[in-house]
GROMACS .gro file of C-alpha atoms in nm:
model
  396
    1UNK     CA    1  -1.496  -0.319   1.879
    2UNK     CA    2  -1.214  -0.211   2.115
    3UNK     CA    3  -0.935   0.004   1.988
    4UNK     CA    4  -0.658  -0.254   1.937
    5UNK     CA    5  -0.393   0.014   1.895
    6UNK     CA    6  -0.420   0.186   2.233
    7UNK     CA    7  -0.072   0.072   2.327
    8UNK     CA    8   0.073   0.045   1.976
    9UNK     CA    9   0.255   0.294   1.762
   10UNK     CA   10   0.150   0.324   1.401
   11UNK     CA   11   0.498   0.398   1.273
   12UNK     CA   12   0.843   0.304   1.371
   13UNK     CA   13   0.998   0.592   1.182
   14UNK     CA   14   1.106   0.889   1.391
   15UNK     CA   15   1.271   1.218   1.313
   16UNK     CA   16   1.648   1.234   1.339
   17UNK     CA   17   1.935   1.453   1.237
   18UNK     CA   18   2.073   1.141   1.059
   19UNK     CA   19   1.881   1.080   0.740
   20UNK     CA   20   1.909   0.730   0.598
   21UNK     CA   21   1.733   0.647   0.276
   22UNK     CA   22   1.672   0.304   0.129
   23UNK     CA   23   1.597   0.415  -0.225
   24UNK     CA   24   1.582   0.106  -0.446
   25UNK     CA   25   1.644  -0.271  -0.474
   26UNK     CA   26   2.000  -0.362  -0.553
   27UNK     CA   27   1.883  -0.512  -0.881
   28UNK     CA   28   1.555  -0.511  -1.075
   29UNK     CA   29   1.487  -0.763  -1.354
   30UNK     CA   30   1.172  -0.715  -1.557
   31UNK     CA   31   1.032  -0.867  -1.869
   32UNK     CA   32   0.816  -1.153  -1.996
   33UNK     CA   33   0.879  -1.517  -1.896
   34UNK     CA   34   1.196  -1.424  -1.713
   35UNK     CA   35   1.190  -1.659  -1.415
   36UNK     CA   36   1.439  -1.890  -1.586
   37UNK     CA   37   1.687  -1.609  -1.636
   38UNK     CA   38   1.620  -1.464  -1.293
   39UNK     CA   39   1.704  -1.795  -1.128
   40UNK     CA   40   2.076  -1.740  -1.192
   41UNK     CA   41   2.046  -1.411  -1.002
   42UNK     CA   42   1.859  -1.573  -0.715
   43UNK     CA   43   2.137  -1.829  -0.695
   44UNK     CA   44   2.383  -1.551  -0.624
   45UNK     CA   45   2.195  -1.465  -0.306
   46UNK     CA   46   2.231  -1.811  -0.147
   47UNK     CA   47   2.222  -2.187  -0.203
   48UNK     CA   48   1.949  -2.268   0.050
   49UNK     CA   49   1.656  -2.030  -0.008
   50UNK     CA   50   1.332  -2.038   0.178
   51UNK     CA   51   1.041  -1.946  -0.040
   52UNK     CA   52   0.764  -1.751   0.146
   53UNK     CA   53   0.435  -1.756  -0.033
   54UNK     CA   54   0.067  -1.721   0.048
   55UNK     CA   55  -0.175  -2.010   0.052
   56UNK     CA   56  -0.302  -1.925  -0.298
   57UNK     CA   57   0.049  -1.874  -0.437
   58UNK     CA   58   0.205  -2.199  -0.313
   59UNK     CA   59   0.094  -2.385  -0.621
   60UNK     CA   60   0.238  -2.122  -0.856
   61UNK     CA   61   0.564  -2.140  -0.670
   62UNK     CA   62   0.576  -2.520  -0.674
   63UNK     CA   63   0.496  -2.536  -1.046
   64UNK     CA   64   0.690  -2.240  -1.180
   65UNK     CA   65   0.966  -2.134  -0.945
   66UNK     CA   66   1.084  -2.430  -0.738
   67UNK     CA   67   1.184  -2.652  -1.030
   68UNK     CA   68   1.380  -2.371  -1.188
   69UNK     CA   69   1.569  -2.310  -0.863
   70UNK     CA   70   1.634  -2.682  -0.815
   71UNK     CA   71   1.783  -2.692  -1.164
   72UNK     CA   72   2.030  -2.438  -1.034
   73UNK     CA   73   2.132  -2.698  -0.769
   74UNK     CA   74   1.968  -2.493  -0.497
   75UNK     CA   75   1.828  -2.661  -0.184
   76UNK     CA   76   1.478  -2.514  -0.168
   77UNK     CA   77   1.223  -2.514   0.111
   78UNK     CA   78   0.881  -2.355   0.101
   79UNK     CA   79   0.653  -2.211   0.366
   80UNK     CA   80   0.318  -2.034   0.362
   81UNK     CA   81   0.275  -1.709   0.558
   82UNK     CA   82  -0.099  -1.765   0.600
   83UNK     CA   83  -0.341  -1.482   0.544
   84UNK     CA   84  -0.145  -1.186   0.689
   85UNK     CA   85   0.198  -1.055   0.778
   86UNK     CA   86   0.120  -1.129   1.142
   87UNK     CA   87   0.349  -1.185   1.443
   88UNK     CA   88   0.263  -1.553   1.476
   89UNK     CA   89   0.336  -1.610   1.103
   90UNK     CA   90   0.669  -1.425   1.134
   91UNK     CA   91   0.770  -1.642   1.430
   92UNK     CA   92   0.680  -1.960   1.243
   93UNK     CA   93   0.872  -1.850   0.940
   94UNK     CA   94   1.181  -1.761   1.136
   95UNK     CA   95   1.171  -2.108   1.283
   96UNK     CA   96   1.124  -2.265   0.942
   97UNK     CA   97   1.419  -2.069   0.803
   98UNK     CA   98   1.646  -2.176   1.080
   99UNK     CA   99   1.546  -2.537   1.050
  100UNK     CA  100   1.622  -2.524   0.679
  101UNK     CA  101   1.945  -2.339   0.744
  102UNK     CA  102   1.823  -2.086   0.493
  103UNK     CA  103   2.082  -1.838   0.360
  104UNK     CA  104   1.829  -1.641   0.155
  105UNK     CA  105   1.455  -1.558   0.152
  106UNK     CA  106   1.241  -1.542  -0.161
  107UNK     CA  107   0.901  -1.377  -0.132
  108UNK     CA  108   0.647  -1.460  -0.401
  109UNK     CA  109   0.289  -1.330  -0.404
  110UNK     CA  110   0.097  -1.018  -0.321
  111UNK     CA  111   0.192  -0.732  -0.093
  112UNK     CA  112   0.144  -0.914   0.239
  113UNK     CA  113   0.353  -1.208   0.124
  114UNK     CA  114   0.629  -0.978   0.015
  115UNK     CA  115   0.611  -0.771   0.335
  116UNK     CA  116   0.644  -1.093   0.534
  117UNK     CA  117   0.935  -1.222   0.335
  118UNK     CA  118   1.116  -0.888   0.365
  119UNK     CA  119   1.060  -0.868   0.738
  120UNK     CA  120   1.174  -1.228   0.801
  121UNK     CA  121   1.491  -1.159   0.600
  122UNK     CA  122   1.548  -0.837   0.795
  123UNK     CA  123   1.503  -1.013   1.127
  124UNK     CA  124   1.740  -1.291   1.031
  125UNK     CA  125   1.983  -1.060   0.844
  126UNK     CA  126   1.949  -1.259   0.517
  127UNK     CA  127   1.928  -1.135   0.156
  128UNK     CA  128   1.579  -1.131   0.008
  129UNK     CA  129   1.433  -1.146  -0.344
  130UNK     CA  130   1.078  -1.031  -0.417
  131UNK     CA  131   0.865  -1.173  -0.696
  132UNK     CA  132   0.526  -1.000  -0.710
  133UNK     CA  133   0.233  -1.197  -0.858
  134UNK     CA  134   0.011  -0.892  -0.890
  135UNK     CA  135   0.052  -0.517  -0.941
  136UNK     CA  136  -0.161  -0.439  -0.632
  137UNK     CA  137   0.112  -0.252  -0.434
  138UNK     CA  138   0.473  -0.139  -0.445
  139UNK     CA  139   0.569  -0.381  -0.168
  140UNK     CA  140   0.814  -0.559  -0.395
  141UNK     CA  141   1.025  -0.242  -0.405
  142UNK     CA  142   1.013  -0.080  -0.059
  143UNK     CA  143   1.215  -0.104   0.260
  144UNK     CA  144   0.900  -0.126   0.469
  145UNK     CA  145   0.676  -0.396   0.607
  146UNK     CA  146   0.331  -0.360   0.753
  147UNK     CA  147   0.231  -0.596   1.038
  148UNK     CA  148  -0.130  -0.700   1.086
  149UNK     CA  149  -0.330  -0.898   1.340
  150UNK     CA  150  -0.447  -1.241   1.231
  151UNK     CA  151  -0.785  -1.089   1.163
  152UNK     CA  152  -0.632  -0.847   0.914
  153UNK     CA  153  -0.620  -0.537   1.135
  154UNK     CA  154  -0.322  -0.310   1.079
  155UNK     CA  155  -0.093  -0.287   1.389
  156UNK     CA  156   0.234  -0.122   1.298
  157UNK     CA  157   0.498  -0.081   1.028
  158UNK     CA  158   0.865  -0.167   1.036
  159UNK     CA  159   1.128   0.036   0.858
  160UNK     CA  160   1.381  -0.211   0.708
  161UNK     CA  161   1.749  -0.163   0.672
  162UNK     CA  162   1.746  -0.181   0.293
  163UNK     CA  163   1.525  -0.249  -0.008
  164UNK     CA  164   1.516  -0.601  -0.146
  165UNK     CA  165   1.843  -0.737  -0.293
  166UNK     CA  166   1.657  -0.851  -0.605
  167UNK     CA  167   1.317  -0.764  -0.755
  168UNK     CA  168   1.186  -0.983  -1.034
  169UNK     CA  169   0.892  -0.837  -1.225
  170UNK     CA  170   0.757  -1.100  -1.466
  171UNK     CA  171   0.482  -0.951  -1.671
  172UNK     CA  172   0.342  -1.289  -1.761
  173UNK     CA  173   0.310  -1.376  -1.395
  174UNK     CA  174   0.146  -1.037  -1.314
  175UNK     CA  175  -0.103  -1.095  -1.595
  176UNK     CA  176  -0.236  -1.408  -1.427
  177UNK     CA  177  -0.367  -1.203  -1.134
  178UNK     CA  178  -0.733  -1.092  -1.123
  179UNK     CA  179  -0.778  -0.751  -1.286
  180UNK     CA  180  -0.915  -0.595  -0.966
  181UNK     CA  181  -0.564  -0.627  -0.812
  182UNK     CA  182  -0.424  -0.392  -1.076
  183UNK     CA  183  -0.717  -0.154  -1.016
  184UNK     CA  184  -0.628  -0.157  -0.650
  185UNK     CA  185  -0.264  -0.097  -0.731
  186UNK     CA  186  -0.364   0.208  -0.933
  187UNK     CA  187  -0.551   0.341  -0.628
  188UNK     CA  188  -0.256   0.277  -0.399
  189UNK     CA  189  -0.011   0.440  -0.639
  190UNK     CA  190  -0.209   0.746  -0.729
  191UNK     CA  191  -0.235   0.825  -0.355
  192UNK     CA  192   0.132   0.914  -0.363
  193UNK     CA  193   0.057   1.253  -0.527
  194UNK     CA  194  -0.227   1.350  -0.299
  195UNK     CA  195  -0.031   1.258   0.014
  196UNK     CA  196   0.323   1.369  -0.088
  197UNK     CA  197   0.202   1.703  -0.221
  198UNK     CA  198   0.030   1.784   0.108
  199UNK     CA  199   0.300   1.662   0.344
  200UNK     CA  200   0.606   1.761   0.145
  201UNK     CA  201   0.507   1.989  -0.142
  202UNK     CA  202   0.633   2.300   0.044
  203UNK     CA  203   0.973   2.153   0.134
  204UNK     CA  204   1.293   2.254  -0.046
  205UNK     CA  205   1.522   1.958   0.001
  206UNK     CA  206   1.638   1.831  -0.340
  207UNK     CA  207   1.538   1.467  -0.310
  208UNK     CA  208   1.196   1.550  -0.160
  209UNK     CA  209   1.129   1.794  -0.442
  210UNK     CA  210   1.221   1.510  -0.678
  211UNK     CA  211   0.991   1.264  -0.499
  212UNK     CA  212   0.696   1.502  -0.509
  213UNK     CA  213   0.746   1.571  -0.875
  214UNK     CA  214   0.773   1.198  -0.949
  215UNK     CA  215   0.439   1.156  -0.764
  216UNK     CA  216   0.289   1.410  -1.000
  217UNK     CA  217   0.428   1.223  -1.298
  218UNK     CA  218   0.290   0.899  -1.157
  219UNK     CA  219  -0.055   1.050  -1.119
  220UNK     CA  220  -0.055   1.172  -1.479
  221UNK     CA  221   0.057   0.842  -1.618
  222UNK     CA  222  -0.225   0.663  -1.431
  223UNK     CA  223  -0.487   0.920  -1.544
  224UNK     CA  224  -0.379   0.887  -1.905
  225UNK     CA  225  -0.315   0.512  -1.935
  226UNK     CA  226  -0.518   0.317  -1.671
  227UNK     CA  227  -0.836   0.278  -1.871
  228UNK     CA  228  -0.655   0.157  -2.179
  229UNK     CA  229  -0.437  -0.076  -1.972
  230UNK     CA  230  -0.737  -0.239  -1.813
  231UNK     CA  231  -0.905  -0.283  -2.157
  232UNK     CA  232  -0.586  -0.431  -2.305
  233UNK     CA  233  -0.404  -0.658  -2.062
  234UNK     CA  234  -0.053  -0.734  -2.172
  235UNK     CA  235  -0.037  -0.426  -2.399
  236UNK     CA  236   0.240  -0.161  -2.378
  237UNK     CA  237   0.000   0.069  -2.189
  238UNK     CA  238  -0.067  -0.215  -1.947
  239UNK     CA  239   0.304  -0.272  -1.886
  240UNK     CA  240   0.353   0.097  -1.826
  241UNK     CA  241   0.078   0.102  -1.570
  242UNK     CA  242   0.224  -0.207  -1.401
  243UNK     CA  243   0.565  -0.036  -1.390
  244UNK     CA  244   0.399   0.267  -1.241
  245UNK     CA  245   0.225   0.081  -0.959
  246UNK     CA  246   0.503  -0.166  -0.870
  247UNK     CA  247   0.816   0.035  -0.944
  248UNK     CA  248   0.763   0.411  -0.973
  249UNK     CA  249   0.538   0.419  -0.665
  250UNK     CA  250   0.824   0.261  -0.472
  251UNK     CA  251   1.076   0.516  -0.598
  252UNK     CA  252   0.873   0.797  -0.444
  253UNK     CA  253   0.893   0.658  -0.092
  254UNK     CA  254   1.256   0.571  -0.140
  255UNK     CA  255   1.359   0.921  -0.248
  256UNK     CA  256   1.128   1.116  -0.017
  257UNK     CA  257   1.148   0.896   0.291
  258UNK     CA  258   0.874   0.834   0.543
  259UNK     CA  259   0.733   1.188   0.544
  260UNK     CA  260   0.672   1.172   0.171
  261UNK     CA  261   0.509   0.828   0.181
  262UNK     CA  262   0.180   0.839   0.361
  263UNK     CA  263  -0.068   1.088   0.509
  264UNK     CA  264  -0.444   1.063   0.562
  265UNK     CA  265  -0.530   0.820   0.286
  266UNK     CA  266  -0.319   0.546   0.437
  267UNK     CA  267  -0.424   0.640   0.792
  268UNK     CA  268  -0.785   0.588   0.693
  269UNK     CA  269  -0.686   0.251   0.541
  270UNK     CA  270  -0.531   0.153   0.873
  271UNK     CA  271  -0.843   0.244   1.061
  272UNK     CA  272  -1.067   0.058   0.815
  273UNK     CA  273  -0.872  -0.269   0.857
  274UNK     CA  274  -1.007  -0.288   1.212
  275UNK     CA  275  -1.368  -0.300   1.093
  276UNK     CA  276  -1.347  -0.438   0.742
  277UNK     CA  277  -1.133  -0.741   0.782
  278UNK     CA  278  -1.056  -0.890   0.440
  279UNK     CA  279  -1.364  -0.755   0.265
  280UNK     CA  280  -1.144  -0.529   0.049
  281UNK     CA  281  -0.779  -0.510  -0.037
  282UNK     CA  282  -0.516  -0.249   0.049
  283UNK     CA  283  -0.528  -0.028  -0.254
  284UNK     CA  284  -0.909  -0.014  -0.256
  285UNK     CA  285  -0.912   0.122   0.102
  286UNK     CA  286  -0.629   0.367   0.024
  287UNK     CA  287  -0.820   0.493  -0.283
  288UNK     CA  288  -1.128   0.564  -0.071
  289UNK     CA  289  -0.891   0.724   0.186
  290UNK     CA  290  -0.772   0.978  -0.077
  291UNK     CA  291  -1.132   1.097  -0.113
  292UNK     CA  292  -1.158   1.128   0.266
  293UNK     CA  293  -0.836   1.333   0.280
  294UNK     CA  294  -0.961   1.567   0.005
  295UNK     CA  295  -1.295   1.596   0.180
  296UNK     CA  296  -1.111   1.703   0.499
  297UNK     CA  297  -0.921   1.965   0.303
  298UNK     CA  298  -1.248   2.095   0.170
  299UNK     CA  299  -1.428   2.100   0.505
  300UNK     CA  300  -1.156   2.220   0.734
  301UNK     CA  301  -0.967   2.451   0.497
  302UNK     CA  302  -1.229   2.545   0.248
  303UNK     CA  303  -0.987   2.425  -0.020
  304UNK     CA  304  -1.147   2.458  -0.366
  305UNK     CA  305  -0.858   2.284  -0.533
  306UNK     CA  306  -0.935   1.977  -0.315
  307UNK     CA  307  -1.300   2.000  -0.427
  308UNK     CA  308  -1.197   1.993  -0.792
  309UNK     CA  309  -0.946   1.708  -0.730
  310UNK     CA  310  -1.207   1.502  -0.557
  311UNK     CA  311  -1.457   1.538  -0.839
  312UNK     CA  312  -1.185   1.452  -1.090
  313UNK     CA  313  -1.101   1.138  -0.892
  314UNK     CA  314  -1.463   1.036  -0.860
  315UNK     CA  315  -1.493   1.032  -1.241
  316UNK     CA  316  -1.169   0.840  -1.271
  317UNK     CA  317  -1.276   0.590  -1.006
  318UNK     CA  318  -1.611   0.534  -1.182
  319UNK     CA  319  -1.425   0.469  -1.510
  320UNK     CA  320  -1.184   0.206  -1.379
  321UNK     CA  321  -1.384   0.059  -1.085
  322UNK     CA  322  -1.229   0.204  -0.767
  323UNK     CA  323  -1.444   0.250  -0.455
  324UNK     CA  324  -1.599   0.594  -0.404
  325UNK     CA  325  -1.778   0.535  -0.072
  326UNK     CA  326  -1.800   0.296   0.222
  327UNK     CA  327  -2.061   0.084   0.055
  328UNK     CA  328  -1.819   0.012  -0.228
  329UNK     CA  329  -1.580  -0.143   0.033
  330UNK     CA  330  -1.849  -0.377   0.162
  331UNK     CA  331  -1.927  -0.142   0.453
  332UNK     CA  332  -2.271  -0.027   0.348
  333UNK     CA  333  -2.420  -0.136   0.678
  334UNK     CA  334  -2.148   0.015   0.898
  335UNK     CA  335  -2.271   0.128   1.247
  336UNK     CA  336  -2.183   0.460   1.404
  337UNK     CA  337  -1.981   0.276   1.662
  338UNK     CA  338  -1.773   0.098   1.391
  339UNK     CA  339  -1.722   0.424   1.208
  340UNK     CA  340  -1.596   0.585   1.524
  341UNK     CA  341  -1.360   0.293   1.590
  342UNK     CA  342  -1.203   0.329   1.249
  343UNK     CA  343  -1.174   0.704   1.282
  344UNK     CA  344  -1.018   0.678   1.632
  345UNK     CA  345  -0.755   0.436   1.502
  346UNK     CA  346  -0.677   0.664   1.208
  347UNK     CA  347  -0.626   0.951   1.458
  348UNK     CA  348  -0.400   0.785   1.713
  349UNK     CA  349  -0.109   1.005   1.817
  350UNK     CA  350   0.155   0.843   1.595
  351UNK     CA  351  -0.074   0.825   1.289
  352UNK     CA  352   0.044   0.963   0.951
  353UNK     CA  353  -0.278   1.165   0.937
  354UNK     CA  354  -0.104   1.426   1.153
  355UNK     CA  355   0.117   1.516   0.853
  356UNK     CA  356  -0.177   1.715   0.726
  357UNK     CA  357  -0.120   2.091   0.766
  358UNK     CA  358  -0.416   2.121   1.003
  359UNK     CA  359  -0.559   1.940   1.302
  360UNK     CA  360  -0.837   1.693   1.246
  361UNK     CA  361  -1.101   1.625   1.509
  362UNK     CA  362  -1.276   1.288   1.542
  363UNK     CA  363  -1.610   1.435   1.443
  364UNK     CA  364  -1.456   1.596   1.130
  365UNK     CA  365  -1.299   1.266   1.017
  366UNK     CA  366  -1.621   1.073   1.072
  367UNK     CA  367  -1.809   1.333   0.869
  368UNK     CA  368  -1.553   1.318   0.585
  369UNK     CA  369  -1.572   0.941   0.581
  370UNK     CA  370  -1.950   0.942   0.504
  371UNK     CA  371  -1.940   1.232   0.253
  372UNK     CA  372  -1.677   1.129   0.000
  373UNK     CA  373  -1.927   1.165  -0.286
  374UNK     CA  374  -2.076   1.503  -0.172
  375UNK     CA  375  -2.156   1.735  -0.460
  376UNK     CA  376  -1.933   2.027  -0.545
  377UNK     CA  377  -2.191   2.277  -0.418
  378UNK     CA  378  -2.182   2.124  -0.074
  379UNK     CA  379  -2.091   2.394   0.175
  380UNK     CA  380  -1.990   2.186   0.469
  381UNK     CA  381  -1.737   2.339   0.702
  382UNK     CA  382  -1.578   2.252   1.030
  383UNK     CA  383  -1.849   2.450   1.205
  384UNK     CA  384  -2.138   2.265   1.046
  385UNK     CA  385  -2.019   1.905   1.093
  386UNK     CA  386  -2.216   1.719   1.352
  387UNK     CA  387  -2.260   1.360   1.463
  388UNK     CA  388  -2.634   1.405   1.398
  389UNK     CA  389  -2.548   1.446   1.033
  390UNK     CA  390  -2.323   1.143   1.043
  391UNK     CA  391  -2.585   0.920   1.203
  392UNK     CA  392  -2.820   1.001   0.915
  393UNK     CA  393  -2.584   0.804   0.690
  394UNK     CA  394  -2.496   0.509   0.909
  395UNK     CA  395  -2.684   0.274   1.131
  396UNK     CA  396  -2.703   0.336   1.500
   0.00000   0.00000   0.00000
């Protein structure tokens, strides 16, 4: 598969002496069965909202949201974003918004639906409300949208001018999502600690220190409460884990900025989207990417703390059902060429993987990707990694 990113940049966020932070949504409403109450807040954003939803969420929107908004005397239109936040979808939605004369955008659905709604609102300079239907990501919170190809391959991200104007977190709505979406959200959220501590743990700026410490708190909450939350949907522990994945995870990127948001785990996710398509969801790939990042720290730096952290995560992943290796992502039959494609994309010049405090060679990354479950007594080092060893674990 050709490298689709040869002329793309993986991040639109560049260093500058001017630091602008989009920390949080203007208003967050959370609770059970709150769409009726939240409708009055949506009405304050505009009288002609366009609802952006995914194909699977359109029915929920038509049954639960649209009648409530129409009862507020709002003129509502609805459009599906398709399968991905892709350029063709964005163009079609901008056209739909203009034809409806929309004065607000409402995103309802998973992370890609919310990313699409936020980006359309940003491009048209309209207010936006986000209503997540799962706890799979913190997209409902953030001032960031990821753009994909129509095949699900990550292309680039867009830093938005602000966080959503309104975030509505309805626990009853979240509870209707398949449980694996919350598991994926736990994987995406817990990555914040492993990435932020590496990229920003040594920095002394007040807000970045705060973001890194919040990432540590987030990790601890998830370690302590995830198993109980998954066993008892709707319980207090479940709500706390939902808050952690949807809200607190967003706070960390808001306070710490781009450099505190993503490192190797998300870079590996981006590479995998070019070979995995829709076989797994965002947080699952990110969770696997954390193990890859820790493996790199072990192999390149000889970091024993990374070894201990990886073993701790492997036990945690086994307990709650997160992927530990490529086979768990539906990539058990990956070829050496496909592995190289994913690694090359993860290593493009603008990739967040370069926030690691050491350089990573293609061969090293490929080796890390096939050894995420290596035992603690493994003595791999940068000098012993070889493509011969890699090819033993993947098909030629």
